mmCIF file of C-alpha atoms in Angstrom:
data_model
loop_
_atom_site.group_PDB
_atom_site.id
_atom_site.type_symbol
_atom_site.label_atom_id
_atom_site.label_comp_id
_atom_site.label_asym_id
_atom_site.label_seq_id
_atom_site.Cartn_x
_atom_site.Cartn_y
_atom_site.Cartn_z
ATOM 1 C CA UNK J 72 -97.010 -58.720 132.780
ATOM 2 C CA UNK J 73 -95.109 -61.986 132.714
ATOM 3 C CA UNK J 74 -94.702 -63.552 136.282
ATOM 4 C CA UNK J 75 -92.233 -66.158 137.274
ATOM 5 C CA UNK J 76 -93.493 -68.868 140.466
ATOM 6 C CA UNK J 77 -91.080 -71.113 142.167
ATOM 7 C CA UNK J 78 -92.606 -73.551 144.120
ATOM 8 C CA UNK J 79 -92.737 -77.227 144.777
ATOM 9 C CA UNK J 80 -94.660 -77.745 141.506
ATOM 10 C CA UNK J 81 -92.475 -80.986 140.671
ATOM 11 C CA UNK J 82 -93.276 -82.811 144.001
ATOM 12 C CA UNK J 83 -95.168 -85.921 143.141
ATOM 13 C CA UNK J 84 -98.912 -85.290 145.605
ATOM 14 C CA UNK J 85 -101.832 -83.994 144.899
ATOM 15 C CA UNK J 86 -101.374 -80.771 146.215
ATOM 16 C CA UNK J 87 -98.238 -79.624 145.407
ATOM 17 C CA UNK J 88 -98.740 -79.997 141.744
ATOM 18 C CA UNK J 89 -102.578 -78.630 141.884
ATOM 19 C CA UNK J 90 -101.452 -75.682 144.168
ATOM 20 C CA UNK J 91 -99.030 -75.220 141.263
ATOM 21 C CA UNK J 92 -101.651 -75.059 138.653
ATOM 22 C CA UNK J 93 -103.881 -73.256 140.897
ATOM 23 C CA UNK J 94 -101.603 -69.940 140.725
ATOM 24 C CA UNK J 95 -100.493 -70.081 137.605
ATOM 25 C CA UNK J 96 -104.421 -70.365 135.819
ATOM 26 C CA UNK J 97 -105.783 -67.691 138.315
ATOM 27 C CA UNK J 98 -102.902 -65.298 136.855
ATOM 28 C CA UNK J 99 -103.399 -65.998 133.876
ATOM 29 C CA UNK J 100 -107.024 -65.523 134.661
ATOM 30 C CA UNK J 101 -106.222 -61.917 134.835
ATOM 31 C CA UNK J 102 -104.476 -61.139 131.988
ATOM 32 C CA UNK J 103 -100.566 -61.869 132.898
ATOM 33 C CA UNK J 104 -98.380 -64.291 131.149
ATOM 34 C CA UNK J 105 -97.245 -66.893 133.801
ATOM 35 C CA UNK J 106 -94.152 -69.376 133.696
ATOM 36 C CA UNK J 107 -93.162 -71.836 136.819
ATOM 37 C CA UNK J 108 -89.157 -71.909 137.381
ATOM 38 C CA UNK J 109 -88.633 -75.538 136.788
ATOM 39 C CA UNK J 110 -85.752 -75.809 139.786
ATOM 40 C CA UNK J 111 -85.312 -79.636 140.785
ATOM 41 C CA UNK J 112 -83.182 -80.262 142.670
ATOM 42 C CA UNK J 113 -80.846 -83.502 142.626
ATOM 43 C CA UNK J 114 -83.002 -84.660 146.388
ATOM 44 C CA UNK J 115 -85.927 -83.994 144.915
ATOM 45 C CA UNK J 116 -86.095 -86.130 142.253
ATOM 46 C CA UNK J 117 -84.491 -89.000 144.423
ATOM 47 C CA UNK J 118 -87.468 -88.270 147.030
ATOM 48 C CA UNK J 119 -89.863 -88.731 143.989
ATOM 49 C CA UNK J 120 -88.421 -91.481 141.957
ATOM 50 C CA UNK J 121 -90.308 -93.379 139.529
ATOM 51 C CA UNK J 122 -91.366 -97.234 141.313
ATOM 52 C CA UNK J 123 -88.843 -99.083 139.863
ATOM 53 C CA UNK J 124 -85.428 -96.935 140.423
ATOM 54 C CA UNK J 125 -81.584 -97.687 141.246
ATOM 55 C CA UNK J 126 -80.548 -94.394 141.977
ATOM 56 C CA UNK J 127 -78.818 -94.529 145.117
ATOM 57 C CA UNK J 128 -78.191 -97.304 147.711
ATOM 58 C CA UNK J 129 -81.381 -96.489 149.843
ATOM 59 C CA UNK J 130 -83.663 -96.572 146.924
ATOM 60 C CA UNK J 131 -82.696 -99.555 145.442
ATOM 61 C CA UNK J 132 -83.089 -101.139 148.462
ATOM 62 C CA UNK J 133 -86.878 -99.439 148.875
ATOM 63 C CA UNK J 134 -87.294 -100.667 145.657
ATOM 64 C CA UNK J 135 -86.231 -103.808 146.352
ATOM 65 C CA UNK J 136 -89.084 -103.650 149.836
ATOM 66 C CA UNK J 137 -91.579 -102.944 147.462
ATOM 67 C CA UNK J 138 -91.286 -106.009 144.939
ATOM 68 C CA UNK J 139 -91.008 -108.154 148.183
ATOM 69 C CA UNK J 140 -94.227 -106.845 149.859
ATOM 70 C CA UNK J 141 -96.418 -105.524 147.653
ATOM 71 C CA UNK J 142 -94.871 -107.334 144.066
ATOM 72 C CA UNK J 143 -98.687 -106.301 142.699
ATOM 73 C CA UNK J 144 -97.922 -102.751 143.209
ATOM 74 C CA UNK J 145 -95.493 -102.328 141.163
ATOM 75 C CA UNK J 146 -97.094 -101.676 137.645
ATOM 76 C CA UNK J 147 -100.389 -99.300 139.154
ATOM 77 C CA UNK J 148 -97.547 -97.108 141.240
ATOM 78 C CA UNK J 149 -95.602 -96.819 138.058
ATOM 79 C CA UNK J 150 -98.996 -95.852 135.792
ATOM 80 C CA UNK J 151 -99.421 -92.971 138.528
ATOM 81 C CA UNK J 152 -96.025 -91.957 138.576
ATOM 82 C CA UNK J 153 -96.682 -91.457 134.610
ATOM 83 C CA UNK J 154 -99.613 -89.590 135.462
ATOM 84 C CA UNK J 155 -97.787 -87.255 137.291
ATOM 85 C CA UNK J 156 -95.832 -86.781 134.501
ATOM 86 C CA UNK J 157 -97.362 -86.061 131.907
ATOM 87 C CA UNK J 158 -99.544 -83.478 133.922
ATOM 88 C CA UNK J 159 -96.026 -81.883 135.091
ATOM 89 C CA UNK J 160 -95.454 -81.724 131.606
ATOM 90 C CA UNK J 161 -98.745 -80.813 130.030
ATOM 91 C CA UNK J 162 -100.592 -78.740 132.963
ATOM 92 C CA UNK J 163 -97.891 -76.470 133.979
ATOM 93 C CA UNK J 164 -96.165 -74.135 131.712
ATOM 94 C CA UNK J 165 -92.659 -74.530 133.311
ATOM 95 C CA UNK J 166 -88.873 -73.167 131.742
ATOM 96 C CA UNK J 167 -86.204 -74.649 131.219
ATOM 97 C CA UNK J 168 -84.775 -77.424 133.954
ATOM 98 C CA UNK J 169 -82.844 -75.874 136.644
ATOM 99 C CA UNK J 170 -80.942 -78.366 138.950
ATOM 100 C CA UNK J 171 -78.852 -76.034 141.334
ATOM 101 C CA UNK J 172 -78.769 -72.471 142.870
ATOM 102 C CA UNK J 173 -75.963 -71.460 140.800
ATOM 103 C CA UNK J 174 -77.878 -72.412 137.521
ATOM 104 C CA UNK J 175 -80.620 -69.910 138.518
ATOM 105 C CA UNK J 176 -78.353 -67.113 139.307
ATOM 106 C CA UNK J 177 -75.972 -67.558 136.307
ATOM 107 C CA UNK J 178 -79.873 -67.792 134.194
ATOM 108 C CA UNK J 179 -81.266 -64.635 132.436
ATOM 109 C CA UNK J 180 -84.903 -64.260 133.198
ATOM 110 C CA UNK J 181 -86.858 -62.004 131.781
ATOM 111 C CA UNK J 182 -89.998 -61.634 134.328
ATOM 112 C CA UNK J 183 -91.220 -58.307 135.652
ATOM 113 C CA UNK J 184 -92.086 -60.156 139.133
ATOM 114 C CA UNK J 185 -91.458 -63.521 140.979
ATOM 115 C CA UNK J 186 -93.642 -65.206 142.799
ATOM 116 C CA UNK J 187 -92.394 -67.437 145.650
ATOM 117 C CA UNK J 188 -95.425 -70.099 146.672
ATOM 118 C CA UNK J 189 -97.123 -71.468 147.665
ATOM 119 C CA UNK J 190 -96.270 -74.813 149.077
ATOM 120 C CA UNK J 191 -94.135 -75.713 152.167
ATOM 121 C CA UNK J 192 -91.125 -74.436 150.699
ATOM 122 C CA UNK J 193 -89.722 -72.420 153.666
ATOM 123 C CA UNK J 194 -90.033 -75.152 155.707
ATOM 124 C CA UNK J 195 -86.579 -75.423 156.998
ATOM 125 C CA UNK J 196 -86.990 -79.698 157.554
ATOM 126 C CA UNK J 197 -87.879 -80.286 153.902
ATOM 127 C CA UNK J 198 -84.832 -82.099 152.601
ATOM 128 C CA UNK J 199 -86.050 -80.710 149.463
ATOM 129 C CA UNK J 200 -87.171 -77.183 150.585
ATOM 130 C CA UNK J 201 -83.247 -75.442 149.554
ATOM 131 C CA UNK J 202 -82.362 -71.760 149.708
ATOM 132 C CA UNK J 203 -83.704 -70.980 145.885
ATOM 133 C CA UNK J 204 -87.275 -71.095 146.998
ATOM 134 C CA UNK J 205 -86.006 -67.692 148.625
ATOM 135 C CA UNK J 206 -85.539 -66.297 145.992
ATOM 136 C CA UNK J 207 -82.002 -64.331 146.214
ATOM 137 C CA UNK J 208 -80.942 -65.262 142.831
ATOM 138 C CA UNK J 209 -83.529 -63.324 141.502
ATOM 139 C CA UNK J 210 -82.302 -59.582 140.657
ATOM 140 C CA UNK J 211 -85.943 -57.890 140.895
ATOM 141 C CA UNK J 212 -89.242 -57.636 142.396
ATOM 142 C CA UNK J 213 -90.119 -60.255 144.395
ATOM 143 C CA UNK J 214 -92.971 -61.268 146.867
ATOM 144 C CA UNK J 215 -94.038 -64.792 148.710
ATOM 145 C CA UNK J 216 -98.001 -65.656 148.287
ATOM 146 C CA UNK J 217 -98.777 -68.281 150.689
ATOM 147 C CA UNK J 218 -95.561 -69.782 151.552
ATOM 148 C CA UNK J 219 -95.200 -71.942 154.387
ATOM 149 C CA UNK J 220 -93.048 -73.229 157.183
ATOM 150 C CA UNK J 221 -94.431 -76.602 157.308
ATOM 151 C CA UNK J 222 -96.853 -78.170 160.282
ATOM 152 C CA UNK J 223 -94.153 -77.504 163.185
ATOM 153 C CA UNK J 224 -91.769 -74.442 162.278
ATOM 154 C CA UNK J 225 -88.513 -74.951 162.747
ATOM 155 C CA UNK J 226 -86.965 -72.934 166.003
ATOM 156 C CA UNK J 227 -83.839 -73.303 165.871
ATOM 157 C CA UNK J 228 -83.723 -72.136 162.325
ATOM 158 C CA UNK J 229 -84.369 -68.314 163.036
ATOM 159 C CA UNK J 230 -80.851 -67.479 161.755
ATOM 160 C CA UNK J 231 -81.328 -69.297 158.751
ATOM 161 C CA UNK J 232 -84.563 -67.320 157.966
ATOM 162 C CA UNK J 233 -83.244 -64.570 158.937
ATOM 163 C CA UNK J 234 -80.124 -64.917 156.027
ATOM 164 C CA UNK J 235 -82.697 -65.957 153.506
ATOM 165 C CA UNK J 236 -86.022 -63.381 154.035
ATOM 166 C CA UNK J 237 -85.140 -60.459 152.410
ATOM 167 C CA UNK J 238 -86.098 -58.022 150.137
ATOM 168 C CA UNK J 239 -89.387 -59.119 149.255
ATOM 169 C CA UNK J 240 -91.705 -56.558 148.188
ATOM 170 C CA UNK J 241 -94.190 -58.207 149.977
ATOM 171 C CA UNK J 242 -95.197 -61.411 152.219
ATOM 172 C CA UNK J 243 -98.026 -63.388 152.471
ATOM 173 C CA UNK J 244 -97.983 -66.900 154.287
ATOM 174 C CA UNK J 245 -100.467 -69.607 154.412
ATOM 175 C CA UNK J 246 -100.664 -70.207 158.679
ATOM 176 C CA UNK J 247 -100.998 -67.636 161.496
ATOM 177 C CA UNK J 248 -97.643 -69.781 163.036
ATOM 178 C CA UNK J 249 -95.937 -68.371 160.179
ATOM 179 C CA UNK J 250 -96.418 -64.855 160.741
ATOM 180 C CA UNK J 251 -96.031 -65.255 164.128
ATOM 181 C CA UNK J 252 -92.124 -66.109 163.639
ATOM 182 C CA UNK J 253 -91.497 -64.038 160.397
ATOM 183 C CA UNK J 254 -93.220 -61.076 162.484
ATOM 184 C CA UNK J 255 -92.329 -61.658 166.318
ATOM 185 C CA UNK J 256 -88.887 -63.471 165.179
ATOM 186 C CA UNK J 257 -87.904 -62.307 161.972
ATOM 187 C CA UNK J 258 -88.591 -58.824 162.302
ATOM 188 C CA UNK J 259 -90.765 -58.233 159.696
ATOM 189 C CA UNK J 260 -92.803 -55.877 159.492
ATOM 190 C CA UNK J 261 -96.289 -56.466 157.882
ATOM 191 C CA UNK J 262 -97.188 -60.348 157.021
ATOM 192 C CA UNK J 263 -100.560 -61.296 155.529
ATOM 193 C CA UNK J 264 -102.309 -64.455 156.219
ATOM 194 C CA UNK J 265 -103.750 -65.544 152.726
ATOM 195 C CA UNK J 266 -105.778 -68.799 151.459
ATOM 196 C CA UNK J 267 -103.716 -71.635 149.480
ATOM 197 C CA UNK J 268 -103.552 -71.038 145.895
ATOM 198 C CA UNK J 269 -106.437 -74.021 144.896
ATOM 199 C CA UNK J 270 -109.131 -71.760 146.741
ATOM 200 C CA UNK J 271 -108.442 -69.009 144.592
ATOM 201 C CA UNK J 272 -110.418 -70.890 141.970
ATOM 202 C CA UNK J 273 -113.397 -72.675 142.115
ATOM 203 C CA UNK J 274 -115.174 -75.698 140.983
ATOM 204 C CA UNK J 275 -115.792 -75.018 137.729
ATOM 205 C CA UNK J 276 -112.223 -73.969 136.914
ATOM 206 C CA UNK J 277 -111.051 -77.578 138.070
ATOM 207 C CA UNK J 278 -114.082 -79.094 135.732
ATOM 208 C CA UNK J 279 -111.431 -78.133 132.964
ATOM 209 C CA UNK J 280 -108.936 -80.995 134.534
ATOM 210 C CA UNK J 281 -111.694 -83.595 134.930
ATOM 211 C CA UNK J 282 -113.293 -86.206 132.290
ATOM 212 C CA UNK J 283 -116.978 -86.042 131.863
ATOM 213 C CA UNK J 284 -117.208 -90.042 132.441
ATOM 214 C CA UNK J 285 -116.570 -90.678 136.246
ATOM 215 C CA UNK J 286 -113.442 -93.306 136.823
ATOM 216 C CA UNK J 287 -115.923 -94.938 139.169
ATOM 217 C CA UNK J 288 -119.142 -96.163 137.537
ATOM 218 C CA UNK J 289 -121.266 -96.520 140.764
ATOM 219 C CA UNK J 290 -121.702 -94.864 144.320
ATOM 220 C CA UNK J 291 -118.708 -94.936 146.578
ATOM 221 C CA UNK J 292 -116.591 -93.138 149.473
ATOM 222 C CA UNK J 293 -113.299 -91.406 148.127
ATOM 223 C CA UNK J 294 -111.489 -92.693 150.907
ATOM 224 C CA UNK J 295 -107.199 -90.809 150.766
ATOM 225 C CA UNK J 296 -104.761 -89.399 153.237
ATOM 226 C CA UNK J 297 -100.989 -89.632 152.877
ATOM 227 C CA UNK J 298 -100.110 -90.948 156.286
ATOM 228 C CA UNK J 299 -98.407 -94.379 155.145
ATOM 229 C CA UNK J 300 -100.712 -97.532 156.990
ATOM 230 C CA UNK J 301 -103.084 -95.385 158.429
ATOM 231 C CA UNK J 302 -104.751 -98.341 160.259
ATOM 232 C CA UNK J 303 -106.904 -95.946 162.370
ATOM 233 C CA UNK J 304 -108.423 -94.513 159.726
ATOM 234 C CA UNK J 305 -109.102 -97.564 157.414
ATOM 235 C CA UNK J 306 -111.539 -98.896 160.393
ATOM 236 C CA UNK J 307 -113.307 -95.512 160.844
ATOM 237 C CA UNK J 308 -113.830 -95.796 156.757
ATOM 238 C CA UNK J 309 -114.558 -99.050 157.076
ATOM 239 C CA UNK J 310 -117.320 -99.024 159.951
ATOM 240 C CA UNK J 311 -118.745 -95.893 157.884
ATOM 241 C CA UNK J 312 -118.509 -98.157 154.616
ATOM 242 C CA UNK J 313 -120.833 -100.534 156.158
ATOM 243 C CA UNK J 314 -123.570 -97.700 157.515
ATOM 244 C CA UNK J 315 -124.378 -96.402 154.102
ATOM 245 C CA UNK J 316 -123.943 -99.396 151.660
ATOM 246 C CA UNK J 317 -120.934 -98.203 149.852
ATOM 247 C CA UNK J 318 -117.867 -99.483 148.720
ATOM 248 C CA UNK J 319 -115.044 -98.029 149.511
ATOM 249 C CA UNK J 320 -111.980 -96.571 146.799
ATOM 250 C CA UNK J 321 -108.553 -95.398 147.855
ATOM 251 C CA UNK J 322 -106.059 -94.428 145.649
ATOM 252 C CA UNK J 323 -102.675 -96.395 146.877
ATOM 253 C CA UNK J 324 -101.521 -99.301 145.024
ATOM 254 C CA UNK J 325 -99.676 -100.708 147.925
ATOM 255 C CA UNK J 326 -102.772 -100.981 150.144
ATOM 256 C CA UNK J 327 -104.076 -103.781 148.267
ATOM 257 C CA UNK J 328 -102.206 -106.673 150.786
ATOM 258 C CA UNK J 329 -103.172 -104.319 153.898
ATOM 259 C CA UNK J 330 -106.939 -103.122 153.309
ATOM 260 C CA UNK J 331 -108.917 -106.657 152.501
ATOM 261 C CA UNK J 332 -109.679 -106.564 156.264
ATOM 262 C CA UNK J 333 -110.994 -103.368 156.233
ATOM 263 C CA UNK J 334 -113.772 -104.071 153.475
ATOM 264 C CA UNK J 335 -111.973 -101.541 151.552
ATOM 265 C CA UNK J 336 -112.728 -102.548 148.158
ATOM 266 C CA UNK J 337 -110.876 -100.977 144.977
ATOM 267 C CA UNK J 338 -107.564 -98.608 144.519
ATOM 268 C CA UNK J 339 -106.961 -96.371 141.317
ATOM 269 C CA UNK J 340 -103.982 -95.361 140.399
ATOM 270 C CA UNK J 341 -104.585 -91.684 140.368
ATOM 271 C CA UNK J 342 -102.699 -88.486 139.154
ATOM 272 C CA UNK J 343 -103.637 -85.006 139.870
ATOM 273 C CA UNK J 344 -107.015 -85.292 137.031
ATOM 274 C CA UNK J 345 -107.671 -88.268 138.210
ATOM 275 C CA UNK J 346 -107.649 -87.377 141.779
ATOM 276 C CA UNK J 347 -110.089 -84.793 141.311
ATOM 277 C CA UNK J 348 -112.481 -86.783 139.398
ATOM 278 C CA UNK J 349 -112.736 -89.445 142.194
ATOM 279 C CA UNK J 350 -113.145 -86.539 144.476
ATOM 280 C CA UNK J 351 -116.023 -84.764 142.379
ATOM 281 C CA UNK J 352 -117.858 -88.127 141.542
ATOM 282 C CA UNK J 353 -118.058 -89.963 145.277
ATOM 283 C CA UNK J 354 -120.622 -89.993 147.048
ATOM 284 C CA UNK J 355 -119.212 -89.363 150.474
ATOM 285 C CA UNK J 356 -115.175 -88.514 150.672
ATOM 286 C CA UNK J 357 -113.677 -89.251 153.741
ATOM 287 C CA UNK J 358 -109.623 -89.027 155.163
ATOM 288 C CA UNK J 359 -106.882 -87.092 155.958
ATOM 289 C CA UNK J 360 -105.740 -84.910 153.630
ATOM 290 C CA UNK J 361 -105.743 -80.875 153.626
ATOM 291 C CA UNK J 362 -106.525 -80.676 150.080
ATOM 292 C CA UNK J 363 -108.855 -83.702 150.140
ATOM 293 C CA UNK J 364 -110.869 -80.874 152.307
ATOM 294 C CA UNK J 365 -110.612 -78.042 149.771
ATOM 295 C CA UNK J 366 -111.436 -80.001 146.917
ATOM 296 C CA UNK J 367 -114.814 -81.468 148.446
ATOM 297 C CA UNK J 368 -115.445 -78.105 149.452
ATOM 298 C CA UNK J 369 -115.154 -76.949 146.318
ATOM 299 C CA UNK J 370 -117.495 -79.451 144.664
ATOM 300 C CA UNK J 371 -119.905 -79.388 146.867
ATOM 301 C CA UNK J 372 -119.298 -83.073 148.549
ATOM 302 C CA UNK J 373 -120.597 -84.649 151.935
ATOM 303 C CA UNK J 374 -117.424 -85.049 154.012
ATOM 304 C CA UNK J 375 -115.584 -86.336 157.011
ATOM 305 C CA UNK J 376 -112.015 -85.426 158.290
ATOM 306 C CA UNK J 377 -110.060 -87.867 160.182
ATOM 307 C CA UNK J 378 -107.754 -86.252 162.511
ATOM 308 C CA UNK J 379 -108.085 -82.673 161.248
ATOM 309 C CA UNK J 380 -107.422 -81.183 165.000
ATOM 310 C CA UNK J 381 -104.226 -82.278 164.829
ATOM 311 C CA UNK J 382 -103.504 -80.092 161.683
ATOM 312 C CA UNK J 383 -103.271 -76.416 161.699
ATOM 313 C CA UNK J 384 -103.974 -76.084 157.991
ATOM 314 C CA UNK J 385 -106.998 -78.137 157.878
ATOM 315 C CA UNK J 386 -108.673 -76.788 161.315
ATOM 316 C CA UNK J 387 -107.875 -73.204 159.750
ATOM 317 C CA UNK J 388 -109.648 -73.724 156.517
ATOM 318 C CA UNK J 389 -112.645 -75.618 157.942
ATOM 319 C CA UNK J 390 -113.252 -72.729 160.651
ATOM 320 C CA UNK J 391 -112.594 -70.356 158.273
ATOM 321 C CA UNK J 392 -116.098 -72.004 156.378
ATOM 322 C CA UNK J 393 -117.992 -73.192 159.462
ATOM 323 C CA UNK J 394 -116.994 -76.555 158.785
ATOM 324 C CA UNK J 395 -114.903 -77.706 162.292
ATOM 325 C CA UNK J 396 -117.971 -80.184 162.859
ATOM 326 C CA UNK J 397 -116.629 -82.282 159.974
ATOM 327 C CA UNK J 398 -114.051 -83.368 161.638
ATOM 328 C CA UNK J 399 -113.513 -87.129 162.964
ATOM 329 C CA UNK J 400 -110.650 -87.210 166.441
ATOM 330 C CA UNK J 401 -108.663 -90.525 166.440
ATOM 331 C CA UNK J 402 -109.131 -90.272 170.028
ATOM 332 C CA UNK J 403 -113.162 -90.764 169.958
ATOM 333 C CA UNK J 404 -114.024 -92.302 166.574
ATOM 334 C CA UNK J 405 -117.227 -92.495 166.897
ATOM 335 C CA UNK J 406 -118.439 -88.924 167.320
ATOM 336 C CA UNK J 407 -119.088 -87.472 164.029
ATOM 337 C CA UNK J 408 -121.680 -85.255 162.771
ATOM 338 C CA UNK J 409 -124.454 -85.459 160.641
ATOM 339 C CA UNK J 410 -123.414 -86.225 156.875
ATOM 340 C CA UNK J 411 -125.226 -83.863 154.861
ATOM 341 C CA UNK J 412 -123.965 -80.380 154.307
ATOM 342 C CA UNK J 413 -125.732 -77.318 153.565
ATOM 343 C CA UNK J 414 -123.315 -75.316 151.347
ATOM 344 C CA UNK J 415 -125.144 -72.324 151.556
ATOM 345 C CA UNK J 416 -123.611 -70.533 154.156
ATOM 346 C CA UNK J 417 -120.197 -72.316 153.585
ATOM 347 C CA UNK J 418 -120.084 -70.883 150.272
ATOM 348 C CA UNK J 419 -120.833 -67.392 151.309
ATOM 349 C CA UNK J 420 -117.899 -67.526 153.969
ATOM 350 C CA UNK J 421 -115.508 -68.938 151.250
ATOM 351 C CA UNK J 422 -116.637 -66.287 149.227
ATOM 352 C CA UNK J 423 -115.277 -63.699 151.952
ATOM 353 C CA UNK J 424 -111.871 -65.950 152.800
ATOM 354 C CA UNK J 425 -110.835 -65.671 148.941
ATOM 355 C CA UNK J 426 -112.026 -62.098 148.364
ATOM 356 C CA UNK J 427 -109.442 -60.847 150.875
ATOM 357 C CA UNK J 428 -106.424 -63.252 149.682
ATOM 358 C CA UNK J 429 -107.148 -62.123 146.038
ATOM 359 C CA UNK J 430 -107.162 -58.176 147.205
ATOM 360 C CA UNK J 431 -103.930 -58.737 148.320
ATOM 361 C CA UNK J 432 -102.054 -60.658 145.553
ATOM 362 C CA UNK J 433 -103.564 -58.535 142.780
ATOM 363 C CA UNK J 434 -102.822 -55.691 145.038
ATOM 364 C CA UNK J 435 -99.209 -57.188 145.114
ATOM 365 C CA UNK J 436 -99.311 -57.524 141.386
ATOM 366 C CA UNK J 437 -100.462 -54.395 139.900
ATOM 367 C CA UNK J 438 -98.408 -52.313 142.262
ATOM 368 C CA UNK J 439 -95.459 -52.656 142.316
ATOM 369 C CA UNK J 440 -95.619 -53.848 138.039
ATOM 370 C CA UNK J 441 -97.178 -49.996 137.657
ATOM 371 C CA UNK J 442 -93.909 -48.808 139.274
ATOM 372 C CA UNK J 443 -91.566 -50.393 137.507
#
């Protein structure tokens, strides 16, 4: 069966690009040929412009902020913009560039199913997130696997979701919020609640993306989360830095001039390999990040989460495992759990969280390809 996905698979994080991969090796897992639309849009690549870039007015003059502050960022930002690159272009088994709507519907694809996901691509506040992640240029079967609406849904954009959702086959969606509004708002009728593509695999399919010589020769916290300055969280690192004798590795350049004070003591520049292998090598890993979580759940890591209550995704996944107690409140610092974690249990409950999601998307699948 050969399966199209459009998703944000050209976004330059972690996650968008690993979800990407995620999906399109567990598919392929199971005997179907996979290839990800490559739609990017003209936003899109101006959101994710390489360092040094004259593109428009307001990113010349970001790029001009960034020689001014951080002039020793400039060549490490540009070596993981390259990273992300080359795994966009080596990783993911994309077609043909796509920049606009009408290019996709005027296109001949030849794909027995499209997949729309995962990723915040319905969310309605994404300059980036357009009407082709909908899917309406596409003239067959079509379902959504974990799509999402973003942190806050949008409620004033009802009518707009109500134009674009339709005639999917089937939806899944990645938070309860989401079926909420697509069921209670929407009007549709049956919405499943599934896991994000990266837990459909586990750690030894992501020991296929990772070197066997760690980037980081001796112990250390994997300190990342993509809030910009996140000053609150560089002293909980820190103070937790200096109770178990480790140095401390982020991943942004531009944090050099801002972290000395915070005993923070090395930044990589890091694409989506490399990001894993700092993950799967540290000692401790420690931030903000929803798929910083899945990853050290995956491997089997000690971990904190700053700030997780305040995101629906992460407090999700980590009850969904038994791991809520992992997470570090901005409001009282210094309450944390023990460090060590007994994967035991966790593992059997992730076990039953990805059973279900992959019952439905096969499900999904081989239906409605055997009707065809």
């Amino acid at each position: 069966m050969k399966i199209g996905i459009i998703t944000f698979h050209a976004s330059f994080n972690y996650g968008s690009m690993l979800q990407a991969w995620a999906l399109q090796t567990y598919l392929e897992k199971k005997g179907n040929q996979l290839e990800i639309v490559n739609y990017r849009s003209h936003i899109q690549k101006v959101i994710y412009h390489k360092p040094i870039s004259f593109a428009r007015k307001d990113v010349f003059f970001a790029t001009l902020k960034r020689f001014v502050l951080y002039p020793s960022s400039i060549k490490p930002l540009y070596k993981k913009w390259h990273l992300f690159d080359t795994f966009l272009h080596e990783k993911l088994n994309t077609s043909k560039e796509y920049s606009t709507i009408k290019d996709l519907e005027t296109a001949e694809f030849d794909y027995d199913m499209l997949i729309c996901g995962s990723d915040q691509i319905w969310n309605a506040s994404a300059p980036d997130a357009t009407e082709a992640y909908y899917g309406n240029w596409f003239h067959g079967t079509k379902i959504a696997y974990a799509a999402s609406m973003g942190q806050y849904p949008e409620k004033n954009a009802i009518d707009y979701y109500k134009r674009q959702i339709n005639k999917f086959a089937a939806i899944s969606v990645r938070e309860e919020k989401a079926r909420n509004i697509l069921c209670n708002k929407i009007g549709v009728e049956s919405v499943e609640v599934v896991c994000d593509p990266t837990l459909l695999l586990n750690g030894r399919d992501y020991g296929r993306l990772i070197t066997d010589e760690p980037i980081i020769k001796e112990s250390y916290i994997f300190f990342y989360t993509p809030v910009g300055l996140p000053f609150k969280y560089f002293s909980i690192v820190s103070k937790l830095g200096k109770e178990l004798g480790l140095k401390i590795v982020t991943e942004k350049a531009y944090y050099s001039k801002d972290i000395r004070k915070f005993d923070i003591d090395e930044y990589v520049p890091t694409g989506p390999e490399e990001f894993l292998n700092l993950i799967k090598n540290a000692t401790v890993v420690c931030g903000g990040s929803f798929h910083l979580q899945v990853f050290s759940i995956l491997f089997h890591k000690d971990f904190y989460c700053i700030n997780g209550d305040k995101d629906a995704r992460t407090n999700n996944l980590l009850t969904k495992v038994g791991l809520q107690d992992r997470i570090i409140s901005l409001e009282h610092p210094n309450e944390r759990c023990q460090l060590h974690i007994n994967y035991t249990d966790v593992d059997k409950k992730l076990v039953e969280y990805r059973d279900s999601s992959e019952k439905w998307l096969l499900r999904q699948v081989n239906c409605h390809y055997s009707i065809q």
